[in-house]
Amino acid sequence: MAASKIAVFWNHPAGPKTIHFWAPTFKWGISIANVADFSKPPDKISYPQQIAVTATGLIWSRYSTVITPKNWNLFSVNVAMAATGLYQLSRKISQDYLSVPEAPLNKV
Amino acid sequence: MAATLKAFWNSPVGPKTTHFWGPVANWGFVVAGLADTQKPTDMISENMTGAMCIYSLLFMRFAYMVKPRNYLLFGVHASNECVQLYQLQRWVNFRMSSHDCT
């Protein structure tokens, strides 16, 4: 019955009445914030911050598959962090090192 | 000295385990935040800084309640909370002062 499954979830020792639920759930906020920042110009992106986001995402993605039990919820949130971090880094690197600077306007 | 290093290397919370590298990875946020305090205020992302403030607050509580209590994790998130709150107030002051100029 769906009602009893909901009750089990609600009363679970790592359920929505506990920090064990909300802390990992809120980690999605970091990836959501990064997605919101996709529309910002790359010169506003911080290299140290995005390297930290990417590295954390990659390290935790790896380790969530080697802990017991494997934690796919933790895995997915960290994969998302690594992916958004890598995208932001690629945007900034592309602007800083790979784009041709616009020709200055001729001053007559 | 060698014995101590060996004990650390093989420790159940040592460098071969996630209990070590997880918190180490989280120190990256603190170091990045400190580096960014020296940058101009218009570089601050209010989305990311705000998210970090809530994230580290929740994980301070998580680190305290988890069994076993993880003081390393608590410490890194307490530090990050301080840095991110500092960045947030820099951004707020910047926005408020730029409104005053108009």
CSV table of C-alpha atoms in Angstrom, one decimal:
chain,number,residue,atom,x,y,z
A,1,MET,CA,0.0,0.0,0.0
A,2,ALA,CA,1.3,3.4,-0.9
A,3,ALA,CA,0.2,4.9,2.4
A,4,SER,CA,2.4,2.5,4.5
A,5,LYS,CA,5.4,3.1,2.2
A,6,ILE,CA,5.0,6.8,2.7
A,7,ALA,CA,4.7,6.2,6.5
A,8,VAL,CA,7.9,4.1,6.4
A,9,PHE,CA,9.8,6.9,4.5
A,10,TRP,CA,8.4,9.6,6.8
A,11,ASN,CA,9.5,7.8,10.0
A,12,HIS,CA,12.7,6.5,8.6
A,13,PRO,CA,15.8,7.2,10.8
A,14,ALA,CA,17.4,8.9,7.8
A,15,GLY,CA,14.0,10.4,6.6
A,16,PRO,CA,12.7,13.9,6.1
A,17,LYS,CA,12.4,14.5,9.9
A,18,THR,CA,16.2,14.3,10.2
A,19,ILE,CA,19.4,16.1,9.1
A,20,HIS,CA,20.5,12.8,7.4
A,21,PHE,CA,17.9,13.5,4.7
A,22,TRP,CA,18.1,17.3,4.3
A,23,ALA,CA,21.8,17.8,4.3
A,24,PRO,CA,22.5,15.5,1.3
A,25,THR,CA,19.3,16.7,-0.4
A,26,PHE,CA,20.4,20.3,-0.1
A,27,LYS,CA,23.7,19.5,-1.8
A,28,TRP,CA,21.7,19.7,-5.0
A,29,GLY,CA,21.4,23.5,-4.3
A,30,ILE,CA,25.1,23.8,-5.3
A,31,SER,CA,24.5,22.3,-8.7
A,32,ILE,CA,21.2,24.4,-9.1
A,33,ALA,CA,23.2,27.5,-8.2
A,34,ASN,CA,25.8,26.6,-10.9
A,35,VAL,CA,23.1,26.0,-13.5
A,36,ALA,CA,21.6,29.5,-12.6
A,37,ASP,CA,25.1,30.9,-13.2
A,38,PHE,CA,25.3,29.4,-16.7
A,39,SER,CA,23.7,32.6,-18.0
A,40,LYS,CA,26.4,34.8,-16.3
A,41,PRO,CA,29.3,36.0,-18.4
A,42,PRO,CA,32.4,33.8,-18.0
A,43,ASP,CA,34.5,36.7,-16.6
A,44,LYS,CA,32.4,36.5,-13.5
A,45,ILE,CA,33.3,32.8,-12.9
A,46,SER,CA,35.8,32.1,-10.2
A,47,TYR,CA,38.4,29.5,-11.1
A,48,PRO,CA,39.2,28.5,-7.5
A,49,GLN,CA,35.5,28.0,-6.7
A,50,GLN,CA,34.7,26.0,-9.8
A,51,ILE,CA,37.8,23.8,-9.3
A,52,ALA,CA,36.7,23.1,-5.8
A,53,VAL,CA,33.1,22.2,-6.9
A,54,THR,CA,34.5,19.9,-9.7
A,55,ALA,CA,37.1,18.2,-7.5
A,56,THR,CA,34.6,17.7,-4.7
A,57,GLY,CA,32.1,16.2,-7.1
A,58,LEU,CA,34.6,13.9,-8.7
A,59,ILE,CA,36.1,12.7,-5.4
A,60,TRP,CA,32.7,12.1,-3.8
A,61,SER,CA,31.3,10.4,-6.9
A,62,ARG,CA,34.1,7.9,-6.7
A,63,TYR,CA,33.8,7.3,-3.0
A,64,SER,CA,30.0,6.9,-3.0
A,65,THR,CA,30.5,3.8,-5.0
A,66,VAL,CA,33.1,2.2,-2.7
A,67,ILE,CA,31.3,2.8,0.6
A,68,THR,CA,29.0,0.2,2.0
A,69,PRO,CA,26.2,0.3,1.1
A,70,LYS,CA,26.7,2.1,-2.3
A,71,ASN,CA,24.9,5.4,-2.1
A,72,TRP,CA,23.4,6.2,-5.5
A,73,ASN,CA,21.7,9.3,-4.1
A,74,LEU,CA,25.1,10.7,-3.0
A,75,PHE,CA,26.6,9.5,-6.3
A,76,SER,CA,24.1,11.4,-8.5
A,77,VAL,CA,24.3,14.7,-6.6
A,78,ASN,CA,28.1,14.6,-6.8
A,79,VAL,CA,28.1,13.7,-10.5
A,80,ALA,CA,25.9,16.7,-11.1
A,81,MET,CA,28.3,18.9,-9.2
A,82,ALA,CA,31.2,17.7,-11.2
A,83,ALA,CA,29.3,18.1,-14.5
A,84,THR,CA,28.2,21.7,-13.8
A,85,GLY,CA,31.7,22.6,-12.4
A,86,LEU,CA,33.4,21.2,-15.5
A,87,TYR,CA,31.0,23.1,-17.8
A,88,GLN,CA,31.6,26.4,-16.0
A,89,LEU,CA,35.4,25.8,-16.2
A,90,SER,CA,35.1,25.0,-19.9
A,91,ARG,CA,33.2,28.3,-20.5
A,92,LYS,CA,35.8,30.3,-18.6
A,93,ILE,CA,38.8,28.5,-20.2
A,94,SER,CA,37.3,28.9,-23.6
A,95,GLN,CA,36.9,32.7,-23.1
A,96,ASP,CA,40.3,33.2,-21.5
A,97,TYR,CA,42.5,31.0,-23.7
A,98,LEU,CA,40.7,29.8,-26.8
A,99,SER,CA,38.7,32.6,-28.1
A,100,VAL,CA,40.1,35.2,-30.6
A,101,PRO,CA,39.9,38.6,-29.1
A,102,GLU,CA,37.5,40.9,-31.0
A,103,ALA,CA,39.2,43.3,-33.3
A,104,PRO,CA,39.2,46.8,-31.8
A,105,LEU,CA,36.9,49.3,-33.5
A,106,ASN,CA,38.8,51.5,-35.9
A,107,LYS,CA,39.0,55.0,-34.5
A,108,VAL,CA,38.7,57.5,-37.3
B,1,MET,CA,58.4,8.5,12.9
B,2,ALA,CA,58.1,5.8,10.3
B,3,ALA,CA,55.8,3.9,12.6
B,4,THR,CA,53.5,6.9,13.1
B,5,LEU,CA,53.3,7.5,9.3
B,6,LYS,CA,52.6,3.8,8.8
B,7,ALA,CA,49.8,3.9,11.4
B,8,PHE,CA,48.3,7.0,9.7
B,9,TRP,CA,48.6,5.4,6.2
B,10,ASN,CA,46.8,2.3,7.3
B,11,SER,CA,44.3,4.0,9.6
B,12,PRO,CA,40.5,3.3,9.2
B,13,VAL,CA,40.1,7.1,8.7
B,14,GLY,CA,43.4,7.5,6.8
B,15,PRO,CA,44.3,8.4,3.2
B,16,LYS,CA,43.1,5.1,1.8
B,17,THR,CA,39.5,5.9,2.9
B,18,THR,CA,36.7,8.2,2.1
B,19,HIS,CA,36.6,9.5,5.7
B,20,PHE,CA,39.8,11.3,4.9
B,21,TRP,CA,39.5,12.5,1.3
B,22,GLY,CA,35.8,13.6,1.6
B,23,PRO,CA,36.6,16.3,4.2
B,24,VAL,CA,39.9,17.1,2.4
B,25,ALA,CA,37.8,17.8,-0.8
B,26,ASN,CA,35.5,20.0,1.2
B,27,TRP,CA,38.5,22.2,2.3
B,28,GLY,CA,38.7,23.1,-1.3
B,29,PHE,CA,35.6,25.3,-0.8
B,30,VAL,CA,37.3,27.1,2.1
B,31,VAL,CA,40.5,27.7,0.2
B,32,ALA,CA,38.6,28.9,-2.9
B,33,GLY,CA,36.5,31.2,-0.7
B,34,LEU,CA,39.5,32.7,1.0
B,35,ALA,CA,41.1,33.3,-2.4
B,36,ASP,CA,38.0,34.9,-3.7
B,37,THR,CA,37.9,37.4,-0.7
B,38,GLN,CA,40.7,39.2,-2.4
B,39,LYS,CA,38.8,39.6,-5.7
B,40,PRO,CA,36.5,42.4,-6.6
B,41,THR,CA,33.0,42.1,-5.3
B,42,ASP,CA,31.3,41.9,-8.7
B,43,MET,CA,33.0,38.5,-9.1
B,44,ILE,CA,30.9,37.0,-6.3
B,45,SER,CA,28.1,34.7,-7.4
B,46,GLU,CA,25.2,35.3,-5.0
B,47,ASN,CA,23.6,32.0,-6.1
B,48,MET,CA,26.6,29.9,-5.3
B,49,THR,CA,27.5,31.9,-2.1
B,50,GLY,CA,23.9,31.7,-0.8
B,51,ALA,CA,23.8,27.9,-1.6
B,52,MET,CA,27.1,27.4,0.2
B,53,CYS,CA,25.8,29.2,3.3
B,54,ILE,CA,22.8,26.9,3.7
B,55,TYR,CA,24.8,23.8,2.6
B,56,SER,CA,27.5,24.3,5.2
B,57,LEU,CA,25.0,25.1,8.0
B,58,LEU,CA,23.2,21.8,7.3
B,59,PHE,CA,26.4,19.8,7.1
B,60,MET,CA,27.6,21.3,10.5
B,61,ARG,CA,24.5,19.8,12.0
B,62,PHE,CA,24.9,16.5,10.0
B,63,ALA,CA,28.5,16.1,11.1
B,64,TYR,CA,27.4,16.5,14.7
B,65,MET,CA,24.5,14.1,14.5
B,66,VAL,CA,26.1,11.4,12.4
B,67,LYS,CA,27.5,8.3,14.2
B,68,PRO,CA,30.4,8.5,14.8
B,69,ARG,CA,30.4,12.2,15.4
B,70,ASN,CA,32.7,13.7,12.7
B,71,TYR,CA,34.6,16.7,14.1
B,72,LEU,CA,36.8,17.0,11.0
B,73,LEU,CA,33.7,17.4,8.8
B,74,PHE,CA,32.2,19.8,11.4
B,75,GLY,CA,35.3,21.9,11.4
B,76,VAL,CA,35.5,22.2,7.6
B,77,HIS,CA,31.9,23.2,7.3
B,78,ALA,CA,32.1,25.7,10.2
B,79,SER,CA,35.1,27.3,8.4
B,80,ASN,CA,33.3,27.3,5.1
B,81,GLU,CA,30.2,28.9,6.7
B,82,CYS,CA,32.4,31.8,8.0
B,83,VAL,CA,34.0,32.4,4.7
B,84,GLN,CA,30.8,32.2,2.7
B,85,LEU,CA,28.9,34.5,5.1
B,86,TYR,CA,31.7,37.0,4.8
B,87,GLN,CA,31.5,36.8,1.0
B,88,LEU,CA,27.7,37.2,1.2
B,89,GLN,CA,27.9,40.3,3.3
B,90,ARG,CA,30.5,41.8,0.9
B,91,TRP,CA,28.0,41.2,-2.0
B,92,VAL,CA,25.1,42.6,0.0
B,93,ASN,CA,27.0,45.7,0.9
B,94,PHE,CA,28.2,46.1,-2.7
B,95,ARG,CA,24.6,45.9,-4.0
B,96,MET,CA,23.3,48.2,-1.4
B,97,SER,CA,25.9,50.8,-2.0
B,98,SER,CA,25.4,50.7,-5.8
B,99,HIS,CA,21.7,51.3,-5.2
B,100,ASP,CA,22.6,54.4,-3.1
B,101,CYS,CA,24.6,55.9,-5.9
B,102,THR,CA,21.6,56.0,-8.4
